[in-house]
Amino acid sequence: MPRILTIAAAQLGPITRSETRPQVVERLIGLLQQAKQHGCELAVFPECALTPFFPHWWIEDQAEIDSYCESSLPGPETQSLFEEAARLGIGFCLGYAELVQEGEQTRRFNSAVVVEQDGRIVGHYRKVHLPGHADHRPSNPFQNLEKRFFEPGDLGFPVFEVFGAKTGMLICNDRRWPESYRCLGLQGCELVLLGYNTPRHYPEYPETDRLADFHHQLSLQAGAYQNGMWIVAAAKAGVEEGVEQIGGSMIVAPSGEVVARATTLGDELLIHRCDLDLCRTYKEGVFPARNRRVESYGRLTQT
Ligand code: CDT
């Protein structure tokens, strides 16, 4: 019996600053309903899927920053998403800004959860690689303040047995680092769920702008092939509050082939029947554990 999982990458178009959480949740529910109608068992939403990508703006008022974060999940404004998913019997992966109170200390992470078909949260990840800067750069056309607003994730790269697959999560900039995929792949991960917000313009290194789509796709294809994993990548796309984001949501097979790709910069589902057993060809055949030479890899953790 092949192990087939039908998955949707649920790309989102821009979210405006004036859009309320309930309005955004309605959009997500609409995509979940469509995904279910198309036979999907799982839908993957982007990074920080409940709000516009607020690290693009310099914000001094901490209360305003915190208004973009979730202090509980599900919370009063997201409960309906979890209930509708359970009613439909569809799982989902959701990126969100996480606010945790630990005694006197308030901590904030760029996080994602994976939710089973009965609405239970069964996996939690906090973004490890935070790009950008912590200082205000008024001469840039937009900011990239993840280093100011979030702490680096402290949960490592966990893999969860969910939907019958060994499943991990990555968030945006993580996808550019081979170590992220490797930490998942070495745990036998078969399926990576990934959300992102990627601007086309990199203010500090504009020479990369023309390559933004290429570098995105290159990273996903290499990560999938070299680790024998499926990758389902969902973008927040289009021009959001003046920032052009690349979109380009896609599903990549363990062969490294792109098997589904977004054709718009708006809310859009791309769907594929993912055969989890395809991972074996690459994990066992092309990159067998016996051929690894760990005695030569020491530098990877020493520097
Ligand atoms: N959200 C996120 O991680 N975006 C980054 C932008 C990098 S530009 C400093 C990305 O890797 O796509």
Coordinates of C-alpha atoms and ligand atoms in Angstrom, one line a residue:
M1 CA 0.0 0.0 0.0
P2 CA 1.6 3.3 -1.0
R3 CA 1.6 5.9 1.7
I4 CA -0.1 8.9 0.0
L5 CA -0.8 12.1 1.8
T6 CA -2.7 14.8 -0.2
I7 CA -1.3 18.2 0.9
A8 CA -2.2 21.8 0.0
A9 CA 0.3 24.7 0.2
A10 CA -2.2 27.5 1.2
Q11 CA -0.5 30.6 -0.2
L12 CA -1.9 33.9 1.1
G13 CA -1.9 37.2 -0.7
P14 CA -1.1 40.4 1.2
I15 CA -2.7 41.1 4.6
T16 CA -3.3 44.8 5.2
R17 CA -2.5 46.6 8.4
S18 CA -6.2 47.5 8.8
E19 CA -7.4 43.9 8.4
T20 CA -8.7 42.4 11.7
R21 CA -7.7 39.0 13.0
P22 CA -11.3 37.6 12.5
Q23 CA -11.1 38.8 8.9
V24 CA -7.8 37.0 8.3
V25 CA -9.1 33.8 10.1
E26 CA -12.1 33.9 7.7
R27 CA -9.7 33.8 4.7
L28 CA -7.8 30.8 6.3
I29 CA -11.1 29.0 6.9
G30 CA -12.1 29.5 3.3
L31 CA -8.8 28.0 2.1
L32 CA -9.2 25.0 4.5
Q33 CA -12.7 24.4 3.2
Q34 CA -11.5 24.4 -0.4
A35 CA -8.6 22.2 0.5
K36 CA -11.0 19.7 2.0
Q37 CA -13.2 19.8 -1.1
H38 CA -10.2 18.8 -3.1
G39 CA -9.5 15.8 -0.9
C40 CA -6.6 17.3 1.1
E41 CA -5.7 15.9 4.5
L42 CA -3.3 18.8 5.4
A43 CA -2.9 22.5 4.5
V44 CA 0.2 24.5 5.1
F45 CA -0.1 28.3 5.8
P46 CA 2.7 30.9 5.6
E47 CA 4.9 32.3 8.3
C48 CA 3.1 34.8 10.6
A49 CA -0.1 33.9 8.7
L50 CA -2.5 35.8 11.0
T51 CA -1.2 39.4 10.4
P52 CA 0.8 41.4 8.0
F53 CA 4.6 40.8 8.4
F54 CA 5.1 43.4 11.1
P55 CA 9.0 43.1 11.3
H56 CA 8.9 45.2 8.1
W57 CA 8.0 48.3 10.1
W58 CA 9.8 50.2 12.8
I59 CA 7.4 50.1 15.8
E60 CA 8.4 51.6 19.2
D61 CA 5.2 50.9 21.1
Q62 CA 5.6 47.5 22.7
A63 CA 1.8 47.1 23.1
E64 CA 1.5 47.5 19.3
I65 CA 4.1 44.9 18.6
D66 CA 2.4 42.5 21.0
S67 CA -0.9 43.1 19.3
Y68 CA 0.6 41.1 16.3
C69 CA 1.4 38.2 18.7
E70 CA -0.7 35.3 20.0
S71 CA -0.4 34.7 23.8
S72 CA -2.5 31.6 23.5
L73 CA -3.2 29.2 20.6
P74 CA -6.0 28.6 20.0
G75 CA -7.1 31.9 21.4
P76 CA -10.4 33.8 21.4
E77 CA -9.9 35.0 17.8
T78 CA -8.4 31.8 16.4
Q79 CA -10.6 29.2 18.1
S80 CA -12.9 29.2 15.0
L81 CA -10.1 28.0 12.7
F82 CA -9.3 25.1 15.0
E83 CA -13.0 24.2 15.3
E84 CA -13.6 24.3 11.6
A85 CA -10.5 22.2 10.9
A86 CA -11.7 19.6 13.4
R87 CA -15.2 19.7 11.9
L88 CA -13.8 19.2 8.3
G89 CA -11.3 16.6 9.5
I90 CA -8.3 18.4 8.0
G91 CA -4.9 19.1 9.6
F92 CA -3.0 22.3 9.1
C93 CA 0.3 24.0 9.8
L94 CA 0.2 27.6 11.0
G95 CA 2.9 30.2 11.3
Y96 CA 2.3 32.8 14.0
A97 CA 4.1 35.3 16.3
E98 CA 4.3 33.7 19.7
L99 CA 4.2 35.6 23.0
V100 CA 5.0 33.6 26.1
Q101 CA 5.0 34.8 29.7
E102 CA 7.6 33.0 31.8
G103 CA 7.3 34.5 35.3
E104 CA 8.5 38.1 35.0
Q105 CA 9.9 37.5 31.6
T106 CA 8.0 38.0 28.3
R107 CA 9.5 36.1 25.4
R108 CA 8.6 36.3 21.7
F109 CA 9.3 33.8 19.0
N110 CA 8.5 33.4 15.3
S111 CA 6.7 30.1 15.6
A112 CA 4.6 27.4 13.8
V113 CA 2.4 24.6 15.0
V114 CA 1.1 21.5 13.3
V115 CA -2.5 20.6 14.1
E116 CA -4.0 17.1 13.7
Q117 CA -7.2 16.4 11.9
D118 CA -9.1 16.5 15.2
G119 CA -7.9 20.1 15.9
R120 CA -5.2 19.2 18.5
I121 CA -1.8 20.8 18.4
V122 CA 0.7 18.0 18.0
G123 CA 3.9 19.8 17.1
H124 CA 5.5 23.2 17.9
Y125 CA 8.6 24.8 16.3
R126 CA 10.3 28.1 16.9
K127 CA 12.3 29.7 14.0
V128 CA 16.0 29.2 14.6
H129 CA 17.6 31.5 12.0
L130 CA 16.4 35.1 12.4
P131 CA 17.5 37.4 9.5
G132 CA 17.8 41.1 9.4
H133 CA 18.8 43.6 12.1
A134 CA 17.8 45.1 15.5
D135 CA 18.5 48.7 14.7
H136 CA 16.3 51.2 12.8
R137 CA 17.5 51.8 9.3
P138 CA 15.4 54.7 8.1
S139 CA 17.1 55.0 4.8
N140 CA 15.9 51.5 3.8
P141 CA 12.5 51.3 2.1
F142 CA 11.4 48.8 4.7
Q143 CA 12.8 47.2 7.8
N144 CA 13.7 43.6 8.6
L145 CA 13.4 43.7 12.4
E146 CA 13.1 40.0 13.3
K147 CA 16.3 40.3 15.5
R148 CA 14.6 43.1 17.5
F149 CA 11.2 41.5 17.9
F150 CA 12.0 37.8 18.4
E151 CA 14.5 35.5 20.1
P152 CA 16.1 32.6 18.2
G153 CA 14.1 29.4 18.6
D154 CA 15.1 27.2 21.6
L155 CA 13.4 24.0 20.6
G156 CA 15.9 22.7 18.0
F157 CA 14.5 21.0 14.9
P158 CA 11.9 18.5 16.3
V159 CA 10.3 15.8 14.1
F160 CA 6.8 14.7 14.9
E161 CA 5.0 11.5 13.9
V162 CA 1.9 13.0 12.4
F163 CA -0.4 12.2 9.4
G164 CA 1.5 8.9 9.2
A165 CA 4.7 10.8 8.3
K166 CA 7.8 11.9 10.1
T167 CA 7.1 15.6 9.9
G168 CA 9.2 18.7 10.7
M169 CA 8.7 22.4 10.3
L170 CA 11.0 25.3 9.1
I171 CA 10.3 29.0 8.9
C172 CA 11.4 31.2 6.0
N173 CA 15.1 32.1 6.4
D174 CA 15.7 28.6 7.9
R175 CA 15.2 27.2 4.3
R176 CA 18.4 28.8 3.1
W177 CA 20.6 27.0 5.6
P178 CA 21.7 23.4 4.8
E179 CA 21.9 22.7 8.6
S180 CA 18.2 23.1 9.0
Y181 CA 17.3 20.4 6.5
R182 CA 20.1 18.2 7.8
C183 CA 19.0 18.3 11.4
L184 CA 15.5 17.2 10.2
G185 CA 16.8 14.7 7.6
L186 CA 19.1 12.9 10.1
Q187 CA 16.0 12.2 12.2
G188 CA 14.4 10.4 9.3
C189 CA 12.1 13.3 8.4
E190 CA 9.9 12.7 5.4
L191 CA 7.9 15.9 5.2
V192 CA 8.9 19.5 5.8
L193 CA 6.2 22.1 6.3
L194 CA 7.5 25.6 5.6
G195 CA 6.0 29.1 5.6
Y196 CA 7.7 32.2 4.5
N197 CA 7.6 36.0 3.8
T198 CA 10.4 36.9 1.3
P199 CA 10.7 40.4 0.0
R200 CA 12.1 40.8 -3.5
H201 CA 14.4 43.6 -2.5
Y202 CA 17.3 43.0 -0.1
P203 CA 18.2 46.6 0.9
E204 CA 21.8 45.7 2.0
Y205 CA 22.6 43.5 -0.9
P206 CA 20.4 44.6 -3.9
E207 CA 22.6 42.6 -6.3
T208 CA 20.7 39.5 -5.1
D209 CA 17.2 41.0 -6.0
R210 CA 17.2 39.6 -9.5
L211 CA 18.0 36.1 -8.1
A212 CA 15.3 36.1 -5.3
D213 CA 13.1 33.5 -6.9
F214 CA 16.1 31.4 -8.0
H215 CA 17.6 31.3 -4.5
H216 CA 14.3 30.4 -3.0
Q217 CA 13.8 27.5 -5.4
L218 CA 17.4 26.4 -5.3
S219 CA 17.3 26.1 -1.5
L220 CA 14.1 24.0 -1.5
Q221 CA 15.2 21.7 -4.3
A222 CA 18.6 21.1 -2.7
G223 CA 17.2 20.5 0.8
A224 CA 14.6 18.1 -0.5
Y225 CA 16.9 16.0 -2.7
Q226 CA 19.9 15.9 -0.4
N227 CA 17.7 14.6 2.5
G228 CA 15.1 12.6 0.6
M229 CA 12.2 14.7 2.0
W230 CA 9.0 16.3 0.6
I231 CA 8.9 20.0 1.2
V232 CA 5.6 22.0 1.1
A233 CA 6.4 25.7 1.0
A234 CA 3.7 28.3 1.4
A235 CA 4.3 32.0 0.8
K236 CA 2.7 35.3 1.9
A237 CA 2.8 36.8 -1.6
G238 CA 2.3 40.1 -3.4
V239 CA 2.6 43.7 -2.3
E240 CA 1.9 44.0 1.4
E241 CA 1.8 47.5 2.8
G242 CA 4.3 48.6 0.0
V243 CA 6.7 45.6 0.4
E244 CA 6.8 43.3 -2.7
Q245 CA 7.1 39.7 -1.6
I246 CA 8.1 37.0 -4.1
G247 CA 5.4 34.4 -3.6
G248 CA 6.4 31.3 -5.5
S249 CA 4.8 28.7 -3.2
M250 CA 5.7 25.2 -4.3
I251 CA 5.8 21.6 -3.4
V252 CA 9.1 19.8 -4.0
A253 CA 9.4 16.0 -4.2
P254 CA 12.3 14.0 -2.6
S255 CA 13.7 13.8 -6.1
G256 CA 14.2 17.5 -6.0
E257 CA 11.5 18.0 -8.7
V258 CA 9.0 20.8 -8.3
V259 CA 5.6 19.1 -8.6
A260 CA 3.3 22.0 -7.9
R261 CA 3.8 25.7 -8.1
A262 CA 1.7 28.8 -7.5
T263 CA 0.5 30.8 -10.5
T264 CA -0.7 33.9 -8.6
L265 CA 0.4 36.3 -5.9
G266 CA -2.9 36.0 -4.0
D267 CA -4.8 33.5 -1.9
E268 CA -4.2 30.2 -3.7
L269 CA -4.1 26.5 -3.1
L270 CA -1.6 24.2 -4.8
I271 CA -2.2 20.6 -4.2
H272 CA -0.2 17.4 -4.6
R273 CA -0.7 13.7 -3.7
C274 CA 2.6 13.1 -1.9
D275 CA 3.9 9.5 -1.9
L276 CA 5.9 9.3 1.3
D277 CA 7.6 6.1 0.2
L278 CA 9.4 8.1 -2.6
C279 CA 11.7 9.3 0.2
R280 CA 13.2 5.8 0.4
T281 CA 14.9 6.0 -3.0
Y282 CA 17.0 8.9 -1.8
K283 CA 17.4 8.1 1.9
E284 CA 18.3 4.5 1.4
G285 CA 19.5 4.4 -2.3
V286 CA 21.3 7.6 -3.1
F287 CA 22.4 8.7 0.3
P288 CA 22.6 5.5 2.5
A289 CA 23.7 6.0 6.1
R290 CA 26.6 3.6 5.6
N291 CA 28.2 5.9 3.1
R292 CA 28.3 8.8 5.6
R293 CA 31.8 9.7 6.9
V294 CA 31.1 11.3 10.2
E295 CA 34.8 11.2 11.2
S296 CA 35.3 13.8 8.5
Y297 CA 32.4 16.1 9.5
G298 CA 33.7 17.4 12.8
R299 CA 34.2 21.0 11.6
L300 CA 30.4 21.3 11.1
T301 CA 29.9 21.6 14.9
Q302 CA 33.3 23.0 15.9
T303 CA 32.9 26.4 14.2
Ligands
CDT1 N1 11.0 36.2 6.9 C1 12.3 35.9 6.5 O1 13.0 35.1 7.1 N2 12.7 36.5 5.4 C2 14.0 36.4 4.9 C3 14.4 37.7 4.3 C4 15.8 37.8 4.3 S1 16.4 39.4 3.8 C5 17.3 39.8 5.2 C6 14.2 35.3 3.9 O2 15.2 34.6 4.1 O3 13.4 35.1 3.0

